[in-house]
Tab-separated table of C-alpha atoms and ligand atoms in Angstrom:
chain	number	residue	atom	x	y	z
A	21	UNK	CA	102.385	61.808	131.609
A	22	UNK	CA	99.984	62.048	134.283
A	23	UNK	CA	98.511	65.023	136.728
A	24	UNK	CA	101.666	64.787	138.904
A	25	UNK	CA	104.396	64.732	136.930
A	26	UNK	CA	102.623	67.711	135.156
A	27	UNK	CA	102.161	69.156	138.193
A	28	UNK	CA	106.649	68.861	138.996
A	29	UNK	CA	107.221	69.343	135.031
A	30	UNK	CA	105.395	73.094	135.422
A	31	UNK	CA	106.686	73.925	138.118
A	32	UNK	CA	110.782	72.985	137.476
A	33	UNK	CA	109.566	75.463	134.508
A	34	UNK	CA	108.382	77.679	136.132
A	35	UNK	CA	111.534	77.868	139.153
A	36	UNK	CA	114.011	78.632	136.073
A	37	UNK	CA	111.693	82.142	134.978
A	38	UNK	CA	109.407	79.884	132.020
A	39	UNK	CA	105.990	81.478	132.297
A	40	UNK	CA	104.433	80.610	128.912
A	41	UNK	CA	104.265	77.303	127.358
A	42	UNK	CA	102.876	76.622	124.094
A	43	UNK	CA	101.697	73.747	122.289
A	44	UNK	CA	103.385	72.723	118.860
A	45	UNK	CA	100.657	71.317	116.823
A	46	UNK	CA	101.192	70.727	113.015
A	47	UNK	CA	100.596	72.692	110.366
A	48	UNK	CA	97.346	73.090	108.185
A	49	UNK	CA	97.118	69.869	107.154
A	50	UNK	CA	98.531	72.122	104.161
A	51	UNK	CA	95.683	74.212	104.421
A	52	UNK	CA	92.515	72.756	101.692
A	53	UNK	CA	90.458	74.601	100.100
A	54	UNK	CA	87.292	75.098	101.557
A	55	UNK	CA	84.229	76.710	99.582
A	56	UNK	CA	82.343	78.257	103.480
A	57	UNK	CA	84.594	79.561	105.594
A	58	UNK	CA	83.870	78.311	108.988
A	59	UNK	CA	83.887	80.903	111.873
A	60	UNK	CA	86.930	79.934	114.143
A	61	UNK	CA	86.196	79.220	117.837
A	62	UNK	CA	87.615	81.521	120.739
A	63	UNK	CA	89.050	81.184	123.579
A	64	UNK	CA	91.424	82.285	126.590
A	65	UNK	CA	94.167	84.621	124.901
A	66	UNK	CA	97.791	86.666	125.839
A	67	UNK	CA	98.058	89.817	124.834
A	68	UNK	CA	99.844	91.663	122.178
A	69	UNK	CA	101.215	94.135	123.914
A	70	UNK	CA	103.129	90.504	126.114
A	71	UNK	CA	104.199	89.266	122.768
A	72	UNK	CA	105.596	92.543	122.211
A	73	UNK	CA	108.001	92.858	125.445
A	74	UNK	CA	109.005	89.019	124.880
A	75	UNK	CA	110.669	90.253	121.433
A	76	UNK	CA	112.577	92.972	123.303
A	77	UNK	CA	115.222	93.884	120.965
A	78	UNK	CA	115.567	89.818	118.712
A	79	UNK	CA	118.393	89.167	117.936
A	80	UNK	CA	117.501	85.440	117.064
A	81	UNK	CA	118.142	85.596	113.284
A	82	UNK	CA	120.564	87.731	110.807
A	83	UNK	CA	117.519	90.075	109.538
A	84	UNK	CA	118.491	91.993	113.211
A	85	UNK	CA	122.246	93.211	111.559
A	86	UNK	CA	120.815	95.936	109.206
A	87	UNK	CA	117.505	96.643	110.782
A	88	UNK	CA	116.189	100.290	111.467
A	89	UNK	CA	112.718	99.658	113.680
A	90	UNK	CA	111.668	95.891	113.801
A	91	UNK	CA	107.613	96.593	112.516
A	92	UNK	CA	105.591	94.629	114.914
A	93	UNK	CA	102.527	95.551	113.406
A	94	UNK	CA	99.749	97.829	113.777
A	95	UNK	CA	96.505	98.012	114.134
A	96	UNK	CA	93.317	96.768	116.732
A	97	UNK	CA	94.679	94.703	118.665
A	98	UNK	CA	90.791	92.844	118.296
A	99	UNK	CA	90.962	93.663	114.804
A	100	UNK	CA	87.796	91.005	112.573
A	101	UNK	CA	90.689	91.331	109.840
A	102	UNK	CA	94.236	90.743	109.900
A	103	UNK	CA	96.518	91.766	106.624
A	104	UNK	CA	99.726	89.577	106.494
A	105	UNK	CA	102.528	90.668	104.182
A	106	UNK	CA	106.430	89.313	103.826
A	107	UNK	CA	108.103	91.475	106.094
A	108	UNK	CA	109.143	94.947	106.189
A	109	UNK	CA	109.890	97.890	103.719
A	110	UNK	CA	112.342	100.743	103.297
A	111	UNK	CA	109.404	102.923	104.313
A	112	UNK	CA	108.246	100.424	107.213
A	113	UNK	CA	112.176	99.982	108.523
A	114	UNK	CA	111.957	103.471	108.979
A	115	UNK	CA	108.875	104.650	110.831
A	116	UNK	CA	108.306	100.925	112.475
A	117	UNK	CA	105.023	100.490	110.688
A	118	UNK	CA	103.466	98.040	108.547
A	119	UNK	CA	102.590	99.241	105.267
A	120	UNK	CA	103.288	103.262	104.931
A	121	UNK	CA	105.966	102.727	101.416
A	122	UNK	CA	104.072	102.968	98.516
A	123	UNK	CA	102.115	99.313	98.243
A	124	UNK	CA	101.133	100.019	101.670
A	125	UNK	CA	99.357	103.585	100.551
A	126	UNK	CA	98.154	100.926	97.278
A	127	UNK	CA	96.561	98.505	100.710
A	128	UNK	CA	95.174	101.677	103.237
A	129	UNK	CA	92.835	102.921	99.551
A	130	UNK	CA	92.157	99.251	98.795
A	131	UNK	CA	90.749	98.019	102.068
A	132	UNK	CA	88.390	102.099	102.721
A	133	UNK	CA	88.454	101.785	99.194
A	134	UNK	CA	86.137	98.856	98.847
A	135	UNK	CA	85.028	99.113	102.422
A	136	UNK	CA	82.917	102.648	100.582
A	137	UNK	CA	82.068	101.220	97.616
A	138	UNK	CA	79.816	97.967	99.541
A	139	UNK	CA	78.989	100.530	102.195
A	140	UNK	CA	80.769	98.950	104.837
A	141	UNK	CA	81.991	101.441	107.132
A	142	UNK	CA	85.409	100.306	107.120
A	143	UNK	CA	88.769	101.923	107.623
A	144	UNK	CA	92.434	100.848	107.728
A	145	UNK	CA	92.761	101.738	111.450
A	146	UNK	CA	89.522	98.793	111.713
A	147	UNK	CA	91.940	95.847	110.204
A	148	UNK	CA	94.948	94.318	111.925
A	149	UNK	CA	98.612	95.092	109.734
A	150	UNK	CA	101.211	92.491	109.956
A	151	UNK	CA	103.996	90.576	108.363
A	152	UNK	CA	105.727	87.228	108.160
A	153	UNK	CA	108.766	88.772	109.450
A	154	UNK	CA	109.507	91.988	111.269
A	155	UNK	CA	112.387	93.027	109.970
A	156	UNK	CA	113.615	94.144	106.410
A	157	UNK	CA	115.309	92.123	104.941
A	158	UNK	CA	118.912	93.343	103.344
A	159	UNK	CA	117.415	94.859	99.567
A	160	UNK	CA	114.253	93.705	100.002
A	161	UNK	CA	115.128	90.033	99.256
A	162	UNK	CA	112.732	87.267	100.263
A	163	UNK	CA	113.327	85.994	103.616
A	164	UNK	CA	114.940	82.367	103.738
A	165	UNK	CA	113.135	79.412	105.281
A	166	UNK	CA	115.593	79.550	108.308
A	167	UNK	CA	114.249	83.346	108.892
A	168	UNK	CA	110.900	82.928	108.528
A	169	UNK	CA	111.299	79.751	110.783
A	170	UNK	CA	112.630	81.808	113.959
A	171	UNK	CA	110.966	84.439	113.854
A	172	UNK	CA	107.349	82.975	112.346
A	173	UNK	CA	106.715	81.597	115.831
A	174	UNK	CA	105.520	85.605	116.564
A	175	UNK	CA	103.504	85.483	114.317
A	176	UNK	CA	101.321	83.001	115.268
A	177	UNK	CA	101.168	83.997	118.586
A	178	UNK	CA	100.048	87.137	117.092
A	179	UNK	CA	97.837	85.607	115.415
A	180	UNK	CA	95.934	84.102	118.420
A	181	UNK	CA	96.136	86.479	119.779
A	182	UNK	CA	93.597	88.413	117.851
A	183	UNK	CA	92.174	85.676	117.342
A	184	UNK	CA	90.173	87.375	114.135
A	185	UNK	CA	86.712	85.899	111.915
A	186	UNK	CA	89.557	86.216	109.193
A	187	UNK	CA	93.059	86.087	107.704
A	188	UNK	CA	94.403	87.754	104.270
A	189	UNK	CA	97.950	86.884	103.512
A	190	UNK	CA	98.907	88.663	100.902
A	191	UNK	CA	101.511	87.530	98.407
A	192	UNK	CA	103.489	83.947	98.026
A	193	UNK	CA	105.762	84.148	100.926
A	194	UNK	CA	102.752	84.816	103.439
A	195	UNK	CA	100.797	81.703	101.824
A	196	UNK	CA	103.786	80.037	101.925
A	197	UNK	CA	104.274	80.517	105.433
A	198	UNK	CA	100.896	79.957	107.300
A	199	UNK	CA	99.250	77.440	104.125
A	200	UNK	CA	103.297	75.624	103.643
A	201	UNK	CA	101.188	74.704	99.455
A	202	UNK	CA	103.223	75.049	96.765
A	203	UNK	CA	100.837	76.620	93.800
A	204	UNK	CA	101.180	80.054	92.869
A	205	UNK	CA	99.284	83.176	94.490
A	206	UNK	CA	97.463	82.868	91.475
A	207	UNK	CA	97.023	79.952	91.236
A	208	UNK	CA	95.330	79.881	94.959
A	209	UNK	CA	94.116	84.019	95.239
A	210	UNK	CA	90.429	84.115	95.148
A	211	UNK	CA	89.582	81.038	97.561
A	212	UNK	CA	89.209	80.025	101.230
A	213	UNK	CA	91.610	78.498	103.006
A	214	UNK	CA	92.034	77.372	106.775
A	215	UNK	CA	94.941	78.806	108.839
A	216	UNK	CA	94.098	76.436	112.692
A	217	UNK	CA	90.517	77.178	113.272
A	218	UNK	CA	90.843	80.559	110.696
A	219	UNK	CA	88.784	81.044	107.291
A	220	UNK	CA	92.449	81.958	105.295
A	221	UNK	CA	91.890	84.332	101.670
A	222	UNK	CA	95.498	84.553	100.286
A	223	UNK	CA	95.974	87.599	97.099
A	224	UNK	CA	98.386	89.430	96.034
A	225	UNK	CA	100.647	91.610	97.322
A	226	UNK	CA	100.592	94.695	96.560
A	227	UNK	CA	103.868	95.051	95.983
A	228	UNK	CA	102.701	93.226	92.430
A	229	UNK	CA	99.841	95.500	92.019
A	230	UNK	CA	102.312	98.652	91.193
A	231	UNK	CA	103.233	97.140	88.698
A	232	UNK	CA	101.983	98.629	84.680
A	233	UNK	CA	102.048	95.191	83.538
A	234	UNK	CA	99.682	93.915	86.322
A	235	UNK	CA	96.741	96.087	86.074
A	236	UNK	CA	94.300	92.748	86.162
A	237	UNK	CA	95.934	90.771	88.866
A	238	UNK	CA	94.660	95.315	90.067
A	239	UNK	CA	90.915	93.889	89.923
A	240	UNK	CA	91.374	90.491	90.599
A	241	UNK	CA	92.776	91.535	94.209
A	242	UNK	CA	90.067	93.866	94.838
A	243	UNK	CA	87.291	91.134	93.763
A	244	UNK	CA	89.340	89.188	96.537
A	245	UNK	CA	89.527	91.718	98.907
A	246	UNK	CA	84.887	92.413	98.330
A	247	UNK	CA	84.567	88.430	98.994
A	248	UNK	CA	86.382	88.845	102.492
A	249	UNK	CA	85.354	91.804	103.635
A	250	UNK	CA	82.078	90.520	103.104
A	251	UNK	CA	82.749	87.516	104.525
A	252	UNK	CA	84.147	89.369	108.173
A	253	UNK	CA	81.610	92.453	107.933
A	254	UNK	CA	77.852	92.113	106.480
B	4	SF4	S1	113.549	89.053	111.844
B	4	SF4	FE1	112.207	88.376	113.683
B	4	SF4	S2	113.191	86.609	114.654
B	4	SF4	FE2	114.962	87.920	113.111
B	4	SF4	S3	115.180	89.650	114.258
B	4	SF4	FE3	113.755	90.047	113.021
B	4	SF4	S4	111.869	90.441	114.924
B	4	SF4	FE4	114.194	88.661	115.647
């Protein structure tokens, strides 16, 4: 396509009221394991406020039917580290804030406790936390593929807006959504992957760690977190 034709297309979209165009890029090629993460490139990006405004009173998928509050994300817009979970639970749905229930309290403890032990001055408010889907699935079921497909572009925009130094994916759903890999979390955790050019660590979802028989997983999750925090904040 030549420049003139491209200009005409853009003018046409502008007449239709479309002010943002997003280039489709295939997802990271099954997010290969990388031994040493590479820092992401920087560039112009939109603000989280614009993305939230676009989301509006979203009814793009069936999950809007049972929600009380849409749970967009919380934390520092310029965070160097972003945590991505699966979807809101009951407490999150009631408050409109991600990770505020028991699992959320454990995540906060893990972030702040690990940082303190490692001598890093980091609080929960310094990172950014969000989910793959922004509305609570009924009975806390796993989001369905079409729901993740519909809501996913907003997560992609959040991550591109923040451009963190690293992303930590909490649990299988987040890992599947961004990395499209077949292995389970047990196999993936502790390794570095890449989403676009951003280093990604996969670890257990805090709600999995709350189960009493998963204490060894808890230790592993602390190890994963330590690795991420040192990479991002050292
Ligand atoms: S889950 Fe996402 S796409 Fe579905 S209604 Fe909620 S905000 Fe919209």
